[in-house]
XYZ file of C-alpha atoms in Angstrom:
272
model
C -45.858 -3.959 110.387
C -45.552 -0.810 108.293
C -41.756 -1.084 108.337
C -41.970 -4.741 107.256
C -44.321 -3.848 104.410
C -42.000 -1.018 103.340
C -38.999 -3.367 103.314
C -40.980 -5.911 101.301
C -42.068 -3.253 98.830
C -38.512 -1.998 98.587
C -37.250 -5.502 97.808
C -39.899 -5.899 95.118
C -38.899 -2.569 93.608
C -35.230 -3.502 93.670
C -35.960 -6.871 92.077
C -38.050 -5.212 89.351
C -35.280 -2.661 88.747
C -32.656 -5.414 88.531
C -34.754 -7.406 86.068
C -35.372 -4.311 83.966
C -31.681 -3.397 83.838
C -30.746 -6.992 83.034
C -33.299 -7.076 80.210
C -31.892 -3.861 78.744
C -28.152 -4.256 79.258
C -27.374 -7.963 79.617
C -27.439 -8.544 75.814
C -24.990 -5.656 75.362
C -22.671 -7.100 78.020
C -22.785 -10.518 76.347
C -22.045 -8.936 72.961
C -19.013 -7.096 74.371
C -17.677 -10.254 76.059
C -18.082 -12.387 72.934
C -16.322 -9.774 70.824
C -13.144 -10.993 72.603
C -13.949 -14.637 71.870
C -11.186 -16.599 70.162
C -13.586 -19.138 68.671
C -14.821 -18.992 65.086
C -18.315 -19.781 66.360
C -19.978 -16.838 68.067
C -21.973 -19.095 70.424
C -19.000 -21.174 71.617
C -16.510 -19.646 74.041
C -12.908 -20.312 73.035
C -10.938 -18.040 75.347
C -9.960 -14.391 75.330
C -8.503 -12.949 72.151
C -8.279 -9.767 70.051
C -8.422 -11.857 66.886
C -11.667 -10.393 65.543
C -10.588 -6.817 66.120
C -7.541 -7.531 63.977
C -9.791 -9.165 61.383
C -12.039 -6.109 61.475
C -9.132 -3.875 60.496
C -8.866 -5.862 57.259
C -12.612 -5.731 56.532
C -12.669 -2.651 54.302
C -16.371 -2.925 53.488
C -17.391 -2.937 57.158
C -15.065 -0.055 58.025
C -16.340 1.978 55.068
C -19.926 1.406 56.172
C -19.065 2.440 59.755
C -17.341 5.614 58.530
C -20.350 6.368 56.336
C -22.722 5.977 59.297
C -20.617 8.203 61.553
C -20.424 10.953 58.928
C -24.150 10.816 58.240
C -24.998 10.762 61.950
C -22.749 13.714 62.780
C -23.954 15.808 59.836
C -27.661 15.040 60.260
C -27.535 15.502 64.049
C -25.901 18.911 63.653
C -28.432 20.014 61.039
C -31.297 18.656 63.152
C -29.987 20.500 66.231
C -29.913 23.820 64.373
C -33.266 23.435 62.594
C -34.962 21.840 65.589
C -33.819 24.643 67.887
C -35.135 27.287 65.480
C -38.451 25.451 65.232
C -38.684 25.165 69.018
C -38.019 28.888 69.423
C -40.740 29.657 66.886
C -43.270 27.464 68.698
C -42.323 28.673 72.183
C -41.807 32.381 71.473
C -43.880 33.347 68.423
C -47.267 32.821 70.030
C -50.375 31.924 68.018
C -49.092 32.877 64.568
C -50.987 32.072 61.397
C -50.351 28.495 60.268
C -49.030 27.373 63.652
C -51.223 24.260 63.694
C -50.089 23.208 60.211
C -46.459 23.956 61.046
C -46.472 21.949 64.269
C -48.387 19.109 62.625
C -45.870 18.817 59.778
C -42.994 19.144 62.251
C -44.193 16.350 64.539
C -45.410 14.042 61.759
C -42.218 11.892 61.755
C -42.858 11.080 65.431
C -46.003 9.099 64.596
C -45.369 8.224 60.947
C -44.161 4.656 60.286
C -40.565 4.728 59.072
C -41.388 2.693 55.987
C -43.833 5.395 54.855
C -41.340 8.164 55.611
C -38.628 6.333 53.696
C -40.904 5.678 50.724
C -42.075 9.299 50.501
C -38.491 10.565 50.674
C -37.478 8.092 47.979
C -40.274 9.363 45.726
C -39.147 12.929 46.403
C -35.531 12.218 45.489
C -36.638 10.384 42.350
C -38.922 13.286 41.377
C -36.103 15.838 41.679
C -33.662 13.422 40.011
C -31.280 13.466 42.984
C -28.469 10.932 43.004
C -28.953 8.765 46.062
C -25.987 8.546 48.390
C -24.488 10.387 51.340
C -26.496 13.591 51.005
C -29.869 11.936 50.474
C -29.386 9.768 53.563
C -28.274 12.840 55.539
C -31.353 14.812 54.466
C -33.606 11.866 55.308
C -32.094 11.449 58.769
C -32.331 15.188 59.401
C -36.029 15.013 58.552
C -36.449 12.071 60.917
C -34.546 13.470 63.913
C -35.365 17.184 63.778
C -38.722 16.656 65.505
C -37.025 14.944 68.463
C -34.695 17.911 68.941
C -37.674 20.269 68.753
C -39.526 18.395 71.492
C -36.510 18.449 73.840
C -35.632 22.114 73.276
C -39.250 23.307 73.352
C -39.807 21.667 76.734
C -36.716 23.457 78.067
C -37.869 26.791 76.651
C -41.289 26.295 78.229
C -39.725 25.898 81.674
C -37.341 28.833 81.224
C -37.830 32.084 83.115
C -38.355 34.730 80.408
C -37.676 37.554 82.840
C -33.926 37.100 82.304
C -34.266 37.641 78.570
C -36.678 40.555 79.124
C -34.265 42.144 81.600
C -31.480 42.008 79.005
C -33.738 43.705 76.442
C -34.758 46.335 79.007
C -31.083 47.159 79.414
C -30.824 47.890 75.696
C -29.850 44.483 74.318
C -31.457 43.702 70.926
C -33.732 40.622 70.881
C -31.332 38.546 68.777
C -28.364 39.365 70.997
C -30.442 38.786 74.142
C -31.294 35.333 72.844
C -27.651 34.510 72.041
C -26.256 35.945 75.280
C -28.948 34.849 77.749
C -31.309 32.187 76.401
C -28.929 30.122 74.296
C -26.527 29.263 77.163
C -29.493 28.215 79.297
C -30.927 25.869 76.664
C -27.533 24.564 75.538
C -27.841 21.362 77.643
C -31.183 20.632 75.958
C -29.636 21.231 72.530
C -26.769 18.880 73.431
C -29.268 16.238 74.582
C -31.219 16.649 71.343
C -28.010 16.329 69.325
C -27.096 13.093 71.113
C -30.590 11.709 70.560
C -30.460 12.625 66.863
C -26.963 11.139 66.514
C -28.065 7.855 68.097
C -31.250 7.611 66.031
C -29.333 8.248 62.815
C -26.657 5.719 63.712
C -29.336 3.125 64.467
C -31.630 3.686 61.468
C -32.032 0.901 58.937
C -35.418 1.379 57.268
C -35.152 4.968 56.011
C -31.491 4.548 55.038
C -32.338 1.482 52.947
C -34.805 3.589 50.932
C -32.580 6.620 50.413
C -29.082 5.162 50.034
C -27.405 4.290 46.770
C -24.621 2.071 45.427
C -21.392 2.389 47.379
C -22.973 4.353 50.250
C -24.362 1.634 52.528
C -24.531 2.531 56.203
C -23.398 0.239 58.996
C -26.903 -1.093 59.881
C -27.498 -1.977 56.226
C -24.130 -3.722 56.010
C -24.702 -5.657 59.238
C -28.220 -6.669 58.192
C -26.999 -7.941 54.823
C -24.317 -10.069 56.487
C -26.402 -11.312 59.425
C -28.824 -13.032 57.039
C -25.978 -15.415 56.178
C -24.884 -15.860 59.792
C -23.367 -13.692 62.516
C -19.664 -13.097 61.925
C -17.437 -12.443 64.964
C -16.324 -9.171 63.343
C -19.895 -7.881 63.813
C -19.513 -8.269 67.578
C -16.274 -6.295 67.397
C -17.683 -3.389 65.378
C -20.782 -3.217 67.588
C -18.577 -3.111 70.694
C -16.620 -0.206 69.228
C -19.855 1.648 68.460
C -21.083 1.090 72.033
C -17.772 2.420 73.358
C -18.001 5.474 71.093
C -21.548 6.268 72.215
C -20.520 5.842 75.854
C -17.707 8.364 75.392
C -20.081 10.803 73.673
C -22.591 10.508 76.520
C -19.891 11.032 79.161
C -18.515 14.072 77.314
C -21.988 15.569 76.901
C -22.793 14.950 80.568
C -19.597 16.670 81.662
C -20.293 19.599 79.327
C -23.823 19.901 80.701
C -22.586 19.948 84.308
C -19.965 22.551 83.405
C -22.579 24.736 81.714
C -24.929 24.413 84.685
C -22.120 25.302 87.102
C -21.246 28.394 85.073
C -24.898 29.417 84.982
C -25.240 29.070 88.754
C -22.061 31.040 89.385
C -23.231 33.807 87.034
C -26.720 33.982 88.535
C -27.374 36.913 90.857
C -27.650 36.165 94.569
């Protein structure tokens, strides 16, 4: 009876897992398939074709928006990875310093703050300092949004790290900064890479904050897609979204391989 109940529970779990995966990934699969649709209508299948990828190559506005989004995402993710790692080190290593509560509260505010409020406050800031809105204002806004996510990921890794390795390096005469670079940084590098990927994805996906902080001639891909979708879904949108999904998949695979390589090197260098 117990074995029968276990099999029944296992089937229920498998069915729930299948439904969950279908809910998450079936729309993406449909989007990828219909990006190769030869029909002018996105809801009517007309056979396999690369027609809309060729049309996309002639859509300069869409390509410019995609290039803008990739540049902003790469720049803001890199800045967020650096600043977020420094903030995580301060929270995990500095102890109960004066102003810690205020610092952590301001750092984690974007996690709970509605994006429309964050975008509006950043817009007011850029207007107050008379900054021309464009690439750099969107990059700064996305760095502000994503830095807290990197901090959470890296801080959790630092909290689980054995500090005796870093202390042993300092006992052997290594300065604290060099001990951090030589010992701690390689160990938290997978967490930094994960934070960078998360920041890159969030920046690439953002619509609300970018719409507040962008300017003429610097529209990101989500803004461009949203402006065109209101008039109807063009087949080129399926094509550009498929390319973005493929790019993110390659980034995830590369980061996963780099993480495994780093872990393997750390295990081989660890003392027996």
